[in-house]
XYZ file of C-alpha atoms in Angstrom:
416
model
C 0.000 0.000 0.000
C 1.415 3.747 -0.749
C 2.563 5.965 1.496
C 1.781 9.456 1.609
C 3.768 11.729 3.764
C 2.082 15.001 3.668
C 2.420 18.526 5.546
C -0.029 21.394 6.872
C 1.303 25.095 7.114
C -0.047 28.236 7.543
C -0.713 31.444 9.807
C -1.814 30.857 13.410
C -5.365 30.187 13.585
C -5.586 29.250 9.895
C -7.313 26.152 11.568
C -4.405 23.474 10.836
C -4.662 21.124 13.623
C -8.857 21.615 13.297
C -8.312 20.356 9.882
C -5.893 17.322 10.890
C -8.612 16.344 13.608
C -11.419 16.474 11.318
C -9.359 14.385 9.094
C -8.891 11.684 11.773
C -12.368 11.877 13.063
C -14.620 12.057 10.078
C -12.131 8.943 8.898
C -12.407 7.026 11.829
C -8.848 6.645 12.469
C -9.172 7.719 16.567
C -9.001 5.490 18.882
C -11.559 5.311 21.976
C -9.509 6.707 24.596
C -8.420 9.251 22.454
C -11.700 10.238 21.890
C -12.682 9.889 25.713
C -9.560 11.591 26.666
C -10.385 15.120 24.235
C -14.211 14.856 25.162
C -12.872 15.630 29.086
C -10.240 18.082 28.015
C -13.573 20.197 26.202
C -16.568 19.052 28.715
C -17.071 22.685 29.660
C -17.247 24.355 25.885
C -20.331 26.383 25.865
C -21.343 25.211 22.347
C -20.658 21.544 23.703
C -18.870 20.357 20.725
C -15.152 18.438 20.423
C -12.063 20.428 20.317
C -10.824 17.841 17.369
C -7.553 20.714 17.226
C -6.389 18.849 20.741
C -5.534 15.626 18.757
C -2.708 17.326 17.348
C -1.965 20.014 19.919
C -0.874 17.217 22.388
C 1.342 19.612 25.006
C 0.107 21.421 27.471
C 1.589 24.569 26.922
C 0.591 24.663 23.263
C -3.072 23.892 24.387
C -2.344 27.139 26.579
C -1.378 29.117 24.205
C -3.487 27.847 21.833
C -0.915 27.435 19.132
C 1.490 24.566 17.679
C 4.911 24.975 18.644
C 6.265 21.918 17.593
C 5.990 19.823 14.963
C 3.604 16.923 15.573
C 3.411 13.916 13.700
C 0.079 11.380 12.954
C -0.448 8.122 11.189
C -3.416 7.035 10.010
C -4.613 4.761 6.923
C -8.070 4.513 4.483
C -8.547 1.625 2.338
C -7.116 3.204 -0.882
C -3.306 4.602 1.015
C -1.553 5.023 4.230
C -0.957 8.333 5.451
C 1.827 11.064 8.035
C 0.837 13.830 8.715
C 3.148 16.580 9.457
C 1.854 19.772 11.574
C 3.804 22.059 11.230
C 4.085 25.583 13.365
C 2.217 29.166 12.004
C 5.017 31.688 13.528
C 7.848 33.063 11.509
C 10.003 32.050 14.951
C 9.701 28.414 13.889
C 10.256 28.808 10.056
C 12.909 25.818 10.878
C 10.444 23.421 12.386
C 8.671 23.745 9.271
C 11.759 22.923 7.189
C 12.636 19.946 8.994
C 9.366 18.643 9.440
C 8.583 19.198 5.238
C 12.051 17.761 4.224
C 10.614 14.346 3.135
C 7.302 15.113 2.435
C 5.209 14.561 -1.248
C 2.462 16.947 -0.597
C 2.296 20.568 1.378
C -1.675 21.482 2.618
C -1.204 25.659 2.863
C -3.982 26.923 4.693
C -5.584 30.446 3.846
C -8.053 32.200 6.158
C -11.073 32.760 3.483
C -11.253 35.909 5.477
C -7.604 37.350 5.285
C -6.371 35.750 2.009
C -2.968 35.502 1.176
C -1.240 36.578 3.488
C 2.533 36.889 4.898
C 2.872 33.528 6.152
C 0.850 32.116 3.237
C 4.004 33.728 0.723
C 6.462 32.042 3.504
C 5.317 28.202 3.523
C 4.661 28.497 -0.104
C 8.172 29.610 -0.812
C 9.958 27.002 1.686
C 7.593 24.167 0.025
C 8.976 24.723 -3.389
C 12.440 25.068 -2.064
C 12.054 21.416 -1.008
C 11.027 20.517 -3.812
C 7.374 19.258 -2.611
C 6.083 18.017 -5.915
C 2.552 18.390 -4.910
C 0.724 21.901 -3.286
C -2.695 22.029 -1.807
C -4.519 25.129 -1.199
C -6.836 24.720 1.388
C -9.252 27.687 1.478
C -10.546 27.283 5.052
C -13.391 29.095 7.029
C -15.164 29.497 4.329
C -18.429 28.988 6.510
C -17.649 32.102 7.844
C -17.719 34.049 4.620
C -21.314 32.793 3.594
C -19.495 29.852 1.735
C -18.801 32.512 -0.910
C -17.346 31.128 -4.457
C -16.084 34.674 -5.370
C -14.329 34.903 -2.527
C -13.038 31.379 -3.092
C -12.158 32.903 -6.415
C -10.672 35.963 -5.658
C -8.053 33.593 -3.695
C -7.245 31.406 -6.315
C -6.602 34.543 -8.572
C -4.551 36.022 -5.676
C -2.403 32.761 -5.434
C -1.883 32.070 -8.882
C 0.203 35.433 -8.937
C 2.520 33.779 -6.129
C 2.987 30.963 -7.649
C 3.850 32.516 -10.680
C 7.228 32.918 -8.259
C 8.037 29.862 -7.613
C 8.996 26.373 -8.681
C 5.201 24.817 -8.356
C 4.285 22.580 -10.653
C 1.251 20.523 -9.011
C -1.435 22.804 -7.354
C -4.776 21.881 -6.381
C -7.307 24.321 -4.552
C -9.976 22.968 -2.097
C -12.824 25.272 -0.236
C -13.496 24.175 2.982
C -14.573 24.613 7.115
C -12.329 22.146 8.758
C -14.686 23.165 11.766
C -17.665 21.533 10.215
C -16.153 18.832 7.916
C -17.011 20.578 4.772
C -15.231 19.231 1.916
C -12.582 17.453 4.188
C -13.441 14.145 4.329
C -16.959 14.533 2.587
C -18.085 16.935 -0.709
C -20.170 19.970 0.484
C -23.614 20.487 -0.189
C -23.031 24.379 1.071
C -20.861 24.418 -1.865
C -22.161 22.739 -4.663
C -20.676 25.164 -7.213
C -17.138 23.691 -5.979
C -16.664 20.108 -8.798
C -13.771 18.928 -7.651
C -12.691 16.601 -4.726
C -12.877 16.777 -1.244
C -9.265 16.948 0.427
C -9.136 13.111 1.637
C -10.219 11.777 -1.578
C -7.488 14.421 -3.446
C -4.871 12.584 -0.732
C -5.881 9.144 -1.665
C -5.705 9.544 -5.620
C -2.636 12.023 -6.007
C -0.352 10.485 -8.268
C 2.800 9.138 -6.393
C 4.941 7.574 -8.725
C 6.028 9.984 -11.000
C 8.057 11.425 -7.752
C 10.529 8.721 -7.490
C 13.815 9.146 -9.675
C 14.143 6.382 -11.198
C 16.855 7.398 -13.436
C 20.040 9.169 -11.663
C 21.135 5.576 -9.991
C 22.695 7.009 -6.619
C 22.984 4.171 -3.312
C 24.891 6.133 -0.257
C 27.026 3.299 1.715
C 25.764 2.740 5.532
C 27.585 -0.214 5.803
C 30.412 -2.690 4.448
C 29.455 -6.138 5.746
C 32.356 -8.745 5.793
C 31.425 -11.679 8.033
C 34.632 -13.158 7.841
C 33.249 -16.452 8.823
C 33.769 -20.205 7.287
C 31.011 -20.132 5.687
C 31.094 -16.918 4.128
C 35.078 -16.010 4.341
C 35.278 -14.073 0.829
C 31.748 -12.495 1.314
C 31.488 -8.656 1.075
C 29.212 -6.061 0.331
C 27.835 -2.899 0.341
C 24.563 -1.963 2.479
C 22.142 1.327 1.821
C 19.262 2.747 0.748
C 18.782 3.278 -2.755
C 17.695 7.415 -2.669
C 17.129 6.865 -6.340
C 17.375 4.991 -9.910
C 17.419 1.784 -10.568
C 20.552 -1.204 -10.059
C 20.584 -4.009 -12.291
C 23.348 -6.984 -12.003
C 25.565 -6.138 -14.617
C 25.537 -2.538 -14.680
C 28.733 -0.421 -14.617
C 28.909 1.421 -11.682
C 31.583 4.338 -10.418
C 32.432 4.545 -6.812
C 32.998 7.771 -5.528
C 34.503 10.475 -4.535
C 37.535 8.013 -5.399
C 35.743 7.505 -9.214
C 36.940 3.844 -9.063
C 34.551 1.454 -11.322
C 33.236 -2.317 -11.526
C 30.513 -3.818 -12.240
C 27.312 -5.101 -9.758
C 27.816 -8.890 -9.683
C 25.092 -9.665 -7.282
C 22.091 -8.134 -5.324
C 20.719 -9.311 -2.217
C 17.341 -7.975 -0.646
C 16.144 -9.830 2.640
C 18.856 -12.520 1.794
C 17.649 -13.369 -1.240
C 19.511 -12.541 -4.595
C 17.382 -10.111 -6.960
C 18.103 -9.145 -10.606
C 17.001 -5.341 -10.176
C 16.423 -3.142 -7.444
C 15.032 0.349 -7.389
C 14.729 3.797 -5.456
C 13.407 3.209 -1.853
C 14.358 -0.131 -1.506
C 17.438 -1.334 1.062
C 19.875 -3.741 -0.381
C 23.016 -5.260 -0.196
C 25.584 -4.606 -3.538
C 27.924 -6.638 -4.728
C 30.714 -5.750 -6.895
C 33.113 -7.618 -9.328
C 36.155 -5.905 -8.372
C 37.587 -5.976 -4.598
C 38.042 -2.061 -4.596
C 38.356 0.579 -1.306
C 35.052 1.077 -0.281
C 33.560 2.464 2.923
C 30.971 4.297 4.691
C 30.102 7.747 2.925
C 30.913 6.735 -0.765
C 28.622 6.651 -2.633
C 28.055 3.908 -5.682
C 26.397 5.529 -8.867
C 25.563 4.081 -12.507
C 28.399 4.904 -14.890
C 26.167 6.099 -17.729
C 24.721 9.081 -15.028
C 27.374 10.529 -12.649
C 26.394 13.686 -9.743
C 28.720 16.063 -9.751
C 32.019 15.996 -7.814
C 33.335 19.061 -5.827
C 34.849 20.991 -2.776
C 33.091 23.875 -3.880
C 29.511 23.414 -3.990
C 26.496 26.538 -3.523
C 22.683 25.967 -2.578
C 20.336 27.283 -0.985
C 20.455 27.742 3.286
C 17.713 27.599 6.003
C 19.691 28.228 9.380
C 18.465 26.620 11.874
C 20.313 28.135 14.722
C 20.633 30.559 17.409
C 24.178 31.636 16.927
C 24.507 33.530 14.097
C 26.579 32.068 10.843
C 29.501 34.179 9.516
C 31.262 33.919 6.572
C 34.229 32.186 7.238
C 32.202 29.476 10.015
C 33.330 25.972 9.757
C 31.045 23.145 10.352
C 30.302 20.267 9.205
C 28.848 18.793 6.023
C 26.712 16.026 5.350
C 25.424 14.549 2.378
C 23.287 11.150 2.350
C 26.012 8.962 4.571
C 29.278 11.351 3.196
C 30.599 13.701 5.864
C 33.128 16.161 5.742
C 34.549 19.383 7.290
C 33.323 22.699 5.520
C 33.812 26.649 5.620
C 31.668 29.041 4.411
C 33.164 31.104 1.869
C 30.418 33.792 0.808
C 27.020 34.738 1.432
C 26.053 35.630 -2.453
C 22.785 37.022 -0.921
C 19.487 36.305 1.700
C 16.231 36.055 0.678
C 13.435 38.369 1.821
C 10.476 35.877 2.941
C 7.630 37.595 2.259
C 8.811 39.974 -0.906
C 11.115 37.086 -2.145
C 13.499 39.695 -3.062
C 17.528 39.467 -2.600
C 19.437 41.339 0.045
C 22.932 41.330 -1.278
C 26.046 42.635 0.927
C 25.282 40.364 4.095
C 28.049 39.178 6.224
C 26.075 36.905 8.487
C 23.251 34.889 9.219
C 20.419 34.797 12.054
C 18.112 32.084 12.794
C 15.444 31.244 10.267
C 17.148 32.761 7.437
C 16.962 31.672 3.891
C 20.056 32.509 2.314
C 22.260 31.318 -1.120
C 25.885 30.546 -0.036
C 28.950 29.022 -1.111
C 31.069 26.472 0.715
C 34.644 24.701 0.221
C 34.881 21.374 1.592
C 38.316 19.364 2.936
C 36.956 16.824 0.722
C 35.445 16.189 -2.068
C 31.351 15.610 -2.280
C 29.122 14.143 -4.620
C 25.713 15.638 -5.391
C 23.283 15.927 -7.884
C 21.163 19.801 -8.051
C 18.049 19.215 -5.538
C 15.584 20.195 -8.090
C 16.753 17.007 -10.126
C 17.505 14.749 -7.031
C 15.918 16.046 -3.422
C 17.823 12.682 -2.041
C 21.230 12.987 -3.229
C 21.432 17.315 -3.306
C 19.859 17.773 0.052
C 22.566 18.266 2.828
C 23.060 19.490 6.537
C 25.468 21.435 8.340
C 26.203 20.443 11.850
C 28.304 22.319 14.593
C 31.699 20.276 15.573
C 31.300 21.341 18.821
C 27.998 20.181 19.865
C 27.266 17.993 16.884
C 24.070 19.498 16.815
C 22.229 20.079 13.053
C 22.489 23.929 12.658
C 21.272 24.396 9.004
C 19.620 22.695 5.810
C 20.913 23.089 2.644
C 19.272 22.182 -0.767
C 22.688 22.152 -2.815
C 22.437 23.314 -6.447
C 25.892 22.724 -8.244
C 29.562 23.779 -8.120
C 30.760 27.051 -6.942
């Protein structure tokens, strides 16, 4: 069964944890004491209805506030797919949370008040969502109830958002009206709106088309592991253990090691110890080569015919994702799929302005939450491929040698 890993952004009180517990409720996917447990936390509500927000908004000083802070995750499943959600936080404070939680995900919901339109934070998720590369964007028009279930309004949204995205790298967008509050056109089509034709947001989540996503072409498997039992029974026996992030392995193919760019050829494939002709994108394996070459954690085997690119001076875009400011001239960390090495920042080309997407050239530094382009040189080489073509093999991280602690996201774009 598929797997859709999806997010939900937008301003505070946009109504994203409503919507993610009308999703679970109107599905049935709660269990009983969850249910029990959020009918006690709202026994004294005046209207006498559920808080369904509470199923998300699980701490107790995010109930207080009433806001998200954090991310929070949920699982549920219908018949047709299986489903995360990721919640992430409205405030521009926690533009990071909403990086890390939308750094894997195939689908970004962006709320809009039907009230307030498009609005600062609206420009801000929508930007960071196609800077990861999210091939699929929802706009979720929600209150609508309290705007008479209006269709110009609806309109007038659409119109407003269509500009926006004239700005950025969407290629997928479908919008939805809807009152997450009363379950209109969230689980179930609307008969307030019956000039809306198209689907209701669970049924969009069930049929959006997955498999066009996967990369099936740029063959790129990091290296977690180099297993060599060294027993009797298996005294010549080694190979090479990851995840495929993309493409597809085939015994036989001609395959480059790198950064060293040493070659062979796959002699064997094992999956759950069994031996497999072909193995694609997603799926953990065990290579084998032909050749008894150097190979160890952090290389990373590609398909001859397709090689990333192979520098110590790469560029991309930056979310930092720390407190203390970065400076030109910092030296951290880098790491790419399994592949670490020691970097320094070498310029700051410019930082993007969130909501006017505009450049700000001249800067010298970096505070938390801010998007920036730089350029790094690395003590060794790395192997990449642009993040627009390959999220898997051009996303990286820098971490801070000191704590070891993951201080900024990069979505790396070629060589410096």
């Amino acid at each position: 069964m598929d797997l859709l890993r999806f997010i939900t952004a937008g301003s505070v009180d946009d109504g994203k944890s409503t919507l993610i517990g009308r999703l679970l409720y109107d599905s049935k996917s709660i269990l009983a004491d969850q249910l029990e447990a959020i009918e006690r936390a709202t026994k004294g509500r005046d209207d006498g209805t559920v808080d369904l927000a509470l199923l998300t908004d699980g701490l107790r000083s995010e109930r207080e506030q009433g806001i998200t802070i954090d991310v929070a995750y949920r699982y549920f499943q219908t018949t047709a797919r299986k489903f995360i959600i990721v919640d992430a936080p409205g405030h521009i404070q926690y533009t990071r949370n909403m990086v890390t939680g939308a750094s894997n995900c195939q689908l970004a919901v962006v709320l809009v008040d039907a009230r307030h339109g498009v609005v600062e934070q609206t420009r801000r998720h929508s930007l960071i969502a196609s800077m990861l590369g999210i091939p699929h964007l929802v706009v979720a028009v929600n209150k609508m109830d309290l705007v008479g279930y209006s269709q110009d309004v609806f309109s007038d949204i659409c119109i407003q958002y269509a500009e926006l995205a004239k700005k950025l790298n969407a290629k997928d967008i479908t919008f939805i009206p809807m009152s997450a509050l009363n379950g209109d056109n969230v689980v179930d089509k609307s008969a307030n709106m019956p000039w809306y034709e198209g689907p209701a947001l669970l049924s969009h989540l069930e049929t959006v088309e997955l498999s066009n996503d996967i990369n099936l072409t740029l063959g790129r498997l990091p290296v977690q592991y180099v297993i060599r039992p060294q027993t009797t029974e298996l005294h010549d026996y080694r190979g090479y253990a990851g995840k495929i992030n993309s493409g597809t392995f085939r015994v036989g193919d001609a395959v480059t090691v790198l950064p060293s760019g040493q070659t062979s050829t796959i002699s064997r494939i094992e999956q759950n110890e069994q031996d497999i002709d072909e193995a694609v994108a997603t799926q953990s394996v065990i290579l084998h080569l032909a050749d008894d070459i150097d190979i160890s954690r952090g290389d990373l085997i590609v398909t001859a015919d397709n090689q990333p690119t192979v520098s110590q001076n790469v560029e991309g875009m930056l979310c930092w994702m720390d407190s203390k400011e970065l400076k030109v001239g910092s030296k951290y960390v880098l790491q790419v799929g399994t592949a670490r090495t020691r970097c320094s920042v070498r310029e700051i080309p410019y930082q993007l302005n969130i909501e006017t997407y505009e450049h700000i050239e001249g800067v010298e530094s970096l505070s938390l939450n801010a998007l920036a382009r730089v350029v790094l040189r690395t003590a060794q080489p790395i192997a990449f491929d642009p993040y627009i073509q390959n999220r898997f093999n051009g996303g990286a991280i820098l971490i801070d040698e000191t704590s070891n602690v993951t201080v900024g996201a990069v979505m790396l774009e070629g060589e410096a």
